[in-house]
XYZ file of C-alpha atoms in Angstrom:
303
model
C -44.688 20.815 20.230
C -48.437 21.024 20.985
C -49.850 18.577 23.797
C -53.697 17.652 23.362
C -56.129 17.071 26.149
C -59.772 17.230 26.191
C -62.368 19.708 27.806
C -65.611 21.540 27.321
C -65.980 24.284 24.873
C -66.571 27.393 26.035
C -66.408 30.606 25.311
C -66.847 32.460 21.555
C -68.766 28.938 20.736
C -71.457 30.084 23.137
C -71.407 33.749 21.779
C -71.455 33.058 18.459
C -74.481 31.330 16.969
C -73.053 30.929 13.564
C -70.193 28.870 14.789
C -71.173 26.762 17.500
C -72.572 24.103 15.136
C -69.968 21.215 16.596
C -69.910 18.959 19.375
C -69.540 20.217 23.207
C -66.718 18.212 23.351
C -64.149 20.215 21.904
C -60.131 19.516 21.717
C -58.312 21.957 23.822
C -54.373 21.864 23.098
C -51.756 23.520 24.932
C -49.210 25.365 22.360
C -46.062 27.345 22.748
C -46.896 30.778 22.990
C -43.695 31.346 20.292
C -45.723 29.357 17.628
C -48.827 31.836 17.698
C -49.193 34.579 15.544
C -51.316 37.798 15.625
C -54.869 38.175 14.123
C -54.389 40.399 11.400
C -57.904 41.301 11.692
C -57.672 42.293 15.295
C -59.822 45.580 15.510
C -58.352 46.628 18.837
C -55.438 48.658 18.678
C -54.708 50.110 22.430
C -54.228 47.661 25.350
C -53.885 49.179 28.884
C -50.443 47.836 30.287
C -52.176 48.592 33.475
C -54.975 45.991 32.556
C -52.584 43.575 31.284
C -50.321 43.629 34.408
C -53.477 42.698 36.809
C -54.213 39.819 34.304
C -50.726 38.627 34.320
C -50.636 38.209 38.190
C -53.855 36.715 37.958
C -52.626 34.399 35.564
C -49.166 33.700 37.768
C -51.426 32.767 40.735
C -54.202 30.782 38.982
C -52.876 30.283 35.158
C -55.055 30.613 32.133
C -58.686 29.679 32.939
C -60.166 30.200 29.578
C -58.427 28.827 26.592
C -57.923 31.512 23.688
C -59.066 30.527 20.099
C -56.685 29.695 17.489
C -56.361 28.650 13.858
C -54.216 27.052 11.806
C -51.680 29.719 10.654
C -52.239 30.537 6.741
C -49.242 30.094 4.603
C -47.223 29.061 7.509
C -44.958 26.478 8.487
C -46.226 23.200 10.067
C -47.096 23.799 14.424
C -47.628 27.502 13.657
C -50.804 29.117 14.806
C -52.541 32.242 13.748
C -54.675 33.635 16.885
C -58.442 34.483 16.655
C -59.394 35.348 19.774
C -58.117 36.320 23.477
C -55.360 38.650 22.556
C -55.321 39.969 26.205
C -54.876 36.554 27.764
C -52.160 36.034 25.378
C -50.245 39.247 25.889
C -51.009 38.869 29.631
C -49.630 35.054 29.841
C -46.424 36.405 27.944
C -46.141 38.968 30.409
C -46.596 36.446 33.171
C -43.409 34.246 31.771
C -45.858 31.538 30.204
C -44.250 29.348 27.635
C -47.282 27.535 26.712
C -51.119 28.381 26.625
C -54.312 26.335 26.430
C -56.278 26.799 22.908
C -59.271 25.733 21.064
C -58.049 25.146 17.744
C -60.933 25.773 15.152
C -60.463 25.290 11.152
C -61.987 28.912 10.302
C -61.459 30.510 7.069
C -60.536 34.551 6.954
C -64.480 35.747 6.708
C -65.103 33.445 10.219
C -61.843 34.743 11.960
C -62.588 38.200 11.087
C -66.468 38.054 12.060
C -65.022 36.482 15.491
C -62.273 38.901 16.736
C -64.716 41.489 15.831
C -67.658 40.023 17.599
C -65.472 39.120 20.598
C -64.258 42.834 20.943
C -67.757 43.786 20.941
C -68.514 41.954 23.697
C -66.026 44.255 25.938
C -66.922 47.325 27.760
C -63.622 48.878 27.421
C -63.282 49.005 23.593
C -62.957 52.605 22.249
C -66.059 53.287 20.125
C -63.740 54.245 17.359
C -62.234 51.013 17.422
C -65.567 49.362 17.255
C -66.543 51.565 14.323
C -63.412 50.571 12.301
C -63.948 46.966 13.038
C -67.144 47.016 11.958
C -66.069 49.026 8.916
C -63.327 46.477 8.117
C -66.135 43.746 8.538
C -68.490 45.674 5.868
C -66.115 46.188 3.571
C -63.993 42.897 3.419
C -67.487 40.717 3.307
C -69.639 43.642 1.187
C -72.387 43.549 3.417
C -75.253 46.047 3.687
C -75.720 47.574 7.071
C -78.637 45.170 7.706
C -76.470 42.285 7.211
C -73.657 44.016 9.027
C -76.042 44.473 12.344
C -77.425 41.057 11.834
C -73.699 39.446 12.021
C -72.557 41.339 15.048
C -76.284 40.886 16.982
C -76.636 44.439 17.107
C -79.907 46.800 15.571
C -79.452 48.604 12.232
C -79.421 51.851 13.806
C -76.809 51.231 16.059
C -74.482 50.033 13.761
C -75.198 52.765 11.592
C -74.843 55.609 14.242
C -71.525 53.761 15.015
C -70.232 53.764 11.350
C -71.233 57.606 10.974
C -68.480 58.346 13.368
C -65.825 57.787 10.965
C -66.976 60.846 8.777
C -65.331 63.146 12.002
C -62.211 64.961 10.954
C -59.158 62.949 11.512
C -58.112 65.111 14.671
C -61.351 64.316 16.378
C -61.290 60.477 16.041
C -57.652 60.533 17.118
C -58.947 62.581 20.183
C -61.742 59.956 20.625
C -59.176 56.874 20.516
C -57.119 58.944 23.100
C -60.199 59.107 25.583
C -59.933 63.128 25.173
C -63.286 63.045 24.128
C -65.943 60.637 24.557
C -68.225 58.704 22.090
C -71.536 60.546 23.381
C -69.461 63.866 22.751
C -68.374 62.937 19.315
C -71.882 61.532 18.252
C -73.177 64.958 19.261
C -70.758 66.878 17.059
C -71.852 65.060 14.132
C -74.883 67.274 14.568
C -72.891 70.363 13.172
C -72.230 70.202 9.694
C -70.418 73.829 9.663
C -66.675 73.003 9.929
C -66.049 76.462 12.395
C -68.709 75.634 14.856
C -68.017 71.878 15.042
C -64.044 73.027 16.095
C -65.868 76.120 18.542
C -67.820 73.155 20.355
C -64.892 70.859 20.462
C -62.486 73.442 22.075
C -65.552 73.787 24.412
C -65.643 70.350 25.081
C -61.815 70.114 25.744
C -61.328 73.183 27.989
C -64.380 72.979 30.129
C -65.071 69.577 30.510
C -68.902 70.075 29.643
C -71.301 67.334 29.515
C -72.927 65.524 26.676
C -76.319 66.867 27.480
C -74.806 70.460 27.158
C -73.330 69.890 23.873
C -76.721 68.384 22.533
C -78.682 71.704 23.592
C -75.705 73.750 21.660
C -76.216 71.654 18.640
C -79.985 72.130 19.083
C -79.832 75.489 19.411
C -77.371 76.050 16.267
C -79.899 73.831 14.240
C -82.705 76.435 15.434
C -80.736 79.604 15.215
C -77.906 78.975 12.404
C -75.245 80.062 14.942
C -74.135 78.856 18.131
C -75.182 79.964 21.796
C -72.459 81.695 24.043
C -70.200 79.180 24.978
C -68.281 80.864 27.500
C -67.640 79.292 30.857
C -68.956 76.046 29.971
C -72.835 76.995 30.283
C -75.764 75.983 28.438
C -77.189 77.860 26.023
C -78.910 81.287 26.730
C -81.806 81.401 29.375
C -80.372 77.977 30.434
C -78.841 77.755 33.912
C -76.351 75.265 34.360
C -77.047 72.659 37.128
C -74.086 71.659 39.229
C -73.312 67.979 38.880
C -73.601 65.483 41.771
C -70.343 63.672 42.570
C -71.009 59.907 42.322
C -69.705 57.551 44.526
C -66.402 56.276 43.037
C -66.400 52.476 42.847
C -63.184 51.061 44.357
C -60.454 50.133 41.433
C -60.171 46.382 43.216
C -64.054 46.008 42.176
C -63.079 47.113 38.766
C -60.419 44.756 38.589
C -62.491 41.592 39.514
C -65.119 42.683 36.922
C -62.462 43.094 34.104
C -60.813 39.383 35.094
C -64.478 37.513 35.153
C -65.270 39.197 31.633
C -61.842 38.189 30.528
C -61.847 34.698 31.615
C -65.582 33.741 31.108
C -66.544 36.208 28.089
C -69.480 37.635 29.945
C -69.723 41.169 30.030
C -69.416 41.804 33.585
C -69.702 45.431 35.705
C -69.497 46.197 39.270
C -70.676 49.149 41.048
C -70.837 50.126 44.597
C -68.506 50.079 47.495
C -66.403 46.981 49.215
C -69.753 46.694 51.659
C -72.875 46.987 49.257
C -73.188 47.234 45.808
C -74.650 45.324 42.359
C -73.171 42.953 39.675
C -74.465 43.274 36.546
C -73.826 40.425 33.620
C -74.816 41.191 30.289
C -75.800 38.141 27.840
C -76.364 38.449 24.027
C -78.193 35.082 23.382
C -80.240 32.103 25.060
C -77.004 29.977 24.575
C -74.972 32.287 26.541
C -77.545 32.404 29.350
C -78.077 29.018 29.483
C -73.864 28.614 30.362
C -74.098 31.238 32.833
C -77.141 29.941 34.583
C -75.274 26.224 34.376
C -72.399 28.000 36.082
C -74.575 29.076 39.022
C -75.914 25.517 39.251
C -79.616 26.683 37.982
C -81.459 24.143 35.411
């Protein structure tokens, strides 16, 4: 049985301008987790068990501070709901042993549900670039959007959307390596600059064996475009006549601070990063609309 309470609407309503034309006093229901089915449009495929365990521990101590977003499940029995946004919170709540979870219930069609699910994931810093590309492609194909319309719908520039979608042109085994975190998005973009498959494979092997930087790969790609062949890639060096610089080791941000950033991002739907040490550092909060900025300032008591 779902129990109804009243609360202030937060989260995605502030992020997605196209879906926030409703009263600010939004109905919040407490719904059994067993009554919520997964979102078939979820673009994210990988969830860190370690991060889920940390969020589950936070939920055990403080509860679920930010409701998840659901809709009435299509073609389902009464009392069942379909998840729209907040899968990490739902998974962590189950891991924490919760039987019920607070939910915002919205009447959404498939187009709105798909758009919200993808845009919510695009707000996350840890979303894999291939998952982002697959989500954008799914949204584009399902709604038959041009790249311009797609960019407008997700709040990104058309070149950014186009460059992300281009990653899906890579061979499947390279896409899988990016998904697994063995090749970065920057390296993958650089590999797109080489159309010869043998040269592309040679660069891939160079990246995997020596862990060379994106800048080094870009230089090798530029050399290939000018000369029709790759420079010497032995030892992970730059193109000929370029001296390899020894990279400076950046100070490592304590793991606990990363955990704080993840929890803040998850609970309040702001894109948060923390860098530095326990004594000094920097907190960065990214907003994507004036509405989101206003909500953040209100939380700080600034008007």
